[in-house]
């Protein structure tokens, strides 16, 4: 019960302190630009004769390049959603314990009959609820915009959204570890660096797959084990992208910069979930020993 | 009666607690044994042993940096002791059973200021597990006690510092505690507000609630406390019933005109000086020691007023000119200064 009380407090605090209003306003602006831009692009894709040589070649061999282009537009939008949600998770979590200790608002809470793990879990649930709402709304809006312009429905939308949400929850819980012992700004910056590095390693892996360079692939896998955020994005992208015809032709290449050739296995998803739980456990362990 | 004896002879804590459970008497409200806290190489609390009997108002005193707030934080479970143990209401420190009956006003009274006063109290009541049906009544009760009934619907952000401290006290009382720990509860209050808090403390005592008051306002402690502990550099230097600590301690305030060092020496060999300005600087500079007209004020420890004539006699015999000789009972401030200075000497 106490866990849910803290979760509720965390969620309501974000709503009442209007901390996220700026982020929501900016997101709406980005979605508006996205809707306008994709409308324009889809119009060109479907009404004009393709000019590119590769596109003509593909059309001759019976590949629906138009669908692939639409899929790439969708992935571009979801890529933005995924990264904005990831950074929101990092910056919300960086302050969640640290700032409350600095300000002293935890003093009157922790002296009451409530365990530290309940505070950690409650804050994570509250943060996760916020991020879930954010991801669900923005990802659905992105998908709706593409459907509205091009009539494309992703094959496995719920799984795609669930994986993006898990990615945000993962980043929230990992960042909480830092928040349990370090100042908010230090944690935020450190996690931002780790996050960017994980994304870059994910790209290295993609290139490694395409060029069949084993060492690059392995680098990416190791990075995914250290922080499986990019792996979750790849799994999510693979759930919503149109079928990729290239591997059948013997080319291990994704359709565009946002697409995925070889998505991580389902075990990576399980690993990410366990990783999230372990991060919460570690946060509790550190916070329980922390002097407030 | 049993409780009283047990309290007066703080024997082994184990024995006291055993008596508390087996004998049906109430255990001590607060008890610590060798509590210690180190921050790196700095020792904040060295070896602190306290015994606070239930139902009393306990004053916890000490100079700045003596370890008062660290001690309080260890009691309520915010800070982990490096060594030593303690019990609240008979339960080990950190035990949720004790925290269920504990009210605490932190020194740093910062709350979630986006909450409305009643919403804030409702949240804290829920943490205590107060049933929803009962919360409304409790909230009204503590708001009235804190003098904030008119502000129930207002957001805490609009509160003044004094009002935040008052709502902090309300928050400490919302769970119907048996023990209330107040860390500097009047630091942001004006004189009227301080009087209100004293009234609240007295009302708590009437209801049998133990109050642990951490304060450096000696006059305030003197007005409400039954028992005090004075700590310095993380150790208890005095502990006991306030009346007993200051009783029997008499002093004579002697005003002397140009006293010779020999006379001062003679006086202080018979009656230890409680307070004397540095004689080298006697002239008229020492604050509280020398008055403008070159009169030196010395305070001597005496057993009782019957010693006053002997002091006068000794001064006259030593060729001194006596301006005034005033017997004084020791105040808490004197006791405090004496306790802390003795250690630092």
Short mmCIF file of C-alpha atoms in Angstrom, two decimals, chain A residues 56-179:
data_model
loop_
_atom_site.label_atom_id
_atom_site.label_comp_id
_atom_site.label_asym_id
_atom_site.label_seq_id
_atom_site.Cartn_x
_atom_site.Cartn_y
_atom_site.Cartn_z
CA UNK A 56 13.10 1.65 -60.20
CA UNK A 57 15.18 -1.51 -60.09
CA UNK A 58 13.43 -2.66 -56.94
CA UNK A 59 10.00 -1.94 -58.40
CA UNK A 60 10.89 -4.02 -61.44
CA UNK A 61 11.81 -6.98 -59.19
CA UNK A 62 8.43 -6.70 -57.48
CA UNK A 63 9.48 -5.11 -54.15
CA UNK A 64 6.99 -2.58 -52.79
CA UNK A 65 9.44 0.24 -52.24
CA UNK A 66 6.63 2.63 -51.40
CA UNK A 67 5.66 0.62 -48.36
CA UNK A 68 9.29 0.44 -47.28
CA UNK A 69 9.58 4.23 -47.55
CA UNK A 70 6.46 4.69 -45.45
CA UNK A 71 7.83 2.23 -42.91
CA UNK A 72 11.02 4.25 -42.72
CA UNK A 73 9.01 7.42 -42.05
CA UNK A 74 7.22 5.65 -39.22
CA UNK A 75 10.51 4.42 -37.75
CA UNK A 76 11.94 7.94 -37.92
CA UNK A 77 9.04 9.19 -35.79
CA UNK A 78 9.30 6.33 -33.32
CA UNK A 79 13.07 6.79 -33.12
CA UNK A 80 12.42 10.32 -31.90
CA UNK A 81 9.78 9.07 -29.43
CA UNK A 82 12.16 6.39 -28.16
CA UNK A 83 15.02 8.82 -27.55
CA UNK A 84 12.94 11.62 -26.06
CA UNK A 85 11.28 9.13 -23.69
CA UNK A 86 14.69 7.68 -22.84
CA UNK A 87 16.14 11.08 -21.97
CA UNK A 88 12.99 12.04 -20.03
CA UNK A 89 13.44 8.83 -18.03
CA UNK A 90 17.08 9.70 -17.30
CA UNK A 91 16.45 13.26 -16.22
CA UNK A 92 13.35 12.45 -14.16
CA UNK A 93 15.10 9.59 -12.38
CA UNK A 94 18.34 11.50 -11.76
CA UNK A 95 16.56 13.78 -9.31
CA UNK A 96 13.98 11.44 -7.91
CA UNK A 97 15.83 10.48 -4.72
CA UNK A 98 18.79 12.86 -4.79
CA UNK A 99 16.72 16.03 -4.93
CA UNK A 100 14.36 14.91 -2.21
CA UNK A 101 17.31 14.25 0.06
CA UNK A 102 18.88 17.61 -0.78
CA UNK A 103 15.62 19.45 -0.16
CA UNK A 104 14.73 17.48 2.94
CA UNK A 105 11.26 16.46 1.79
CA UNK A 106 12.11 12.82 2.52
CA UNK A 107 12.81 13.50 6.21
CA UNK A 108 9.16 13.62 7.22
CA UNK A 109 8.38 10.55 5.09
CA UNK A 110 11.20 8.15 5.98
CA UNK A 111 10.62 8.53 9.73
CA UNK A 112 7.15 7.04 9.27
CA UNK A 113 6.39 3.31 9.16
CA UNK A 114 7.52 2.90 5.58
CA UNK A 115 10.42 0.82 4.29
CA UNK A 116 13.06 2.26 2.00
CA UNK A 117 12.31 -0.34 -0.67
CA UNK A 118 8.72 0.89 -0.73
CA UNK A 119 9.97 4.40 -1.47
CA UNK A 120 12.23 3.13 -4.27
CA UNK A 121 9.59 0.91 -5.82
CA UNK A 122 6.90 3.56 -5.43
CA UNK A 123 8.99 6.21 -7.14
CA UNK A 124 9.82 3.81 -9.93
CA UNK A 125 6.17 2.89 -10.41
CA UNK A 126 5.15 6.56 -10.42
CA UNK A 127 7.88 7.41 -12.91
CA UNK A 128 7.09 4.39 -15.04
CA UNK A 129 3.41 5.31 -15.10
CA UNK A 130 4.30 8.78 -16.37
CA UNK A 131 6.66 7.43 -19.01
CA UNK A 132 4.14 4.78 -20.08
CA UNK A 133 1.53 7.45 -20.67
CA UNK A 134 4.06 9.54 -22.57
CA UNK A 135 5.23 6.66 -24.77
CA UNK A 136 1.73 5.30 -25.38
CA UNK A 137 0.35 8.70 -26.40
CA UNK A 138 3.26 9.86 -28.56
CA UNK A 139 3.90 6.48 -30.23
CA UNK A 140 0.19 6.05 -30.96
CA UNK A 141 0.05 9.57 -32.38
CA UNK A 142 3.00 8.76 -34.63
CA UNK A 143 1.39 5.56 -35.86
CA UNK A 144 -1.93 7.38 -36.35
CA UNK A 145 -0.29 10.08 -38.45
CA UNK A 146 1.27 7.46 -40.73
CA UNK A 147 -2.02 5.55 -40.97
CA UNK A 148 -3.87 8.76 -41.77
CA UNK A 149 -1.48 9.62 -44.63
CA UNK A 150 -0.52 6.21 -46.00
CA UNK A 151 -2.94 3.69 -44.48
CA UNK A 152 -0.07 1.60 -43.10
CA UNK A 153 -0.72 -0.43 -39.94
CA UNK A 154 2.35 -1.97 -38.22
CA UNK A 155 2.26 -5.73 -37.86
CA UNK A 156 2.78 -5.76 -34.10
CA UNK A 157 2.06 -2.33 -32.70
CA UNK A 158 1.29 -3.34 -29.07
CA UNK A 159 4.60 -5.21 -28.80
CA UNK A 160 6.45 -2.25 -30.31
CA UNK A 161 4.95 0.19 -27.81
CA UNK A 162 5.49 -2.21 -24.91
CA UNK A 163 9.18 -2.53 -25.78
CA UNK A 164 9.61 1.25 -26.02
CA UNK A 165 7.95 1.56 -22.60
CA UNK A 166 10.24 -1.10 -21.18
CA UNK A 167 13.20 0.83 -22.53
CA UNK A 168 12.09 3.98 -20.68
CA UNK A 169 11.47 1.96 -17.47
CA UNK A 170 14.89 0.36 -17.78
CA UNK A 171 16.62 3.72 -18.09
CA UNK A 172 14.55 5.08 -15.19
CA UNK A 173 15.60 2.24 -12.89
CA UNK A 174 19.29 2.33 -13.90
CA UNK A 175 19.43 6.08 -13.35
CA UNK A 176 17.81 5.64 -9.92
CA UNK A 177 20.93 3.76 -8.80
CA UNK A 178 22.94 6.94 -9.26
CA UNK A 179 20.22 9.04 -7.69
#
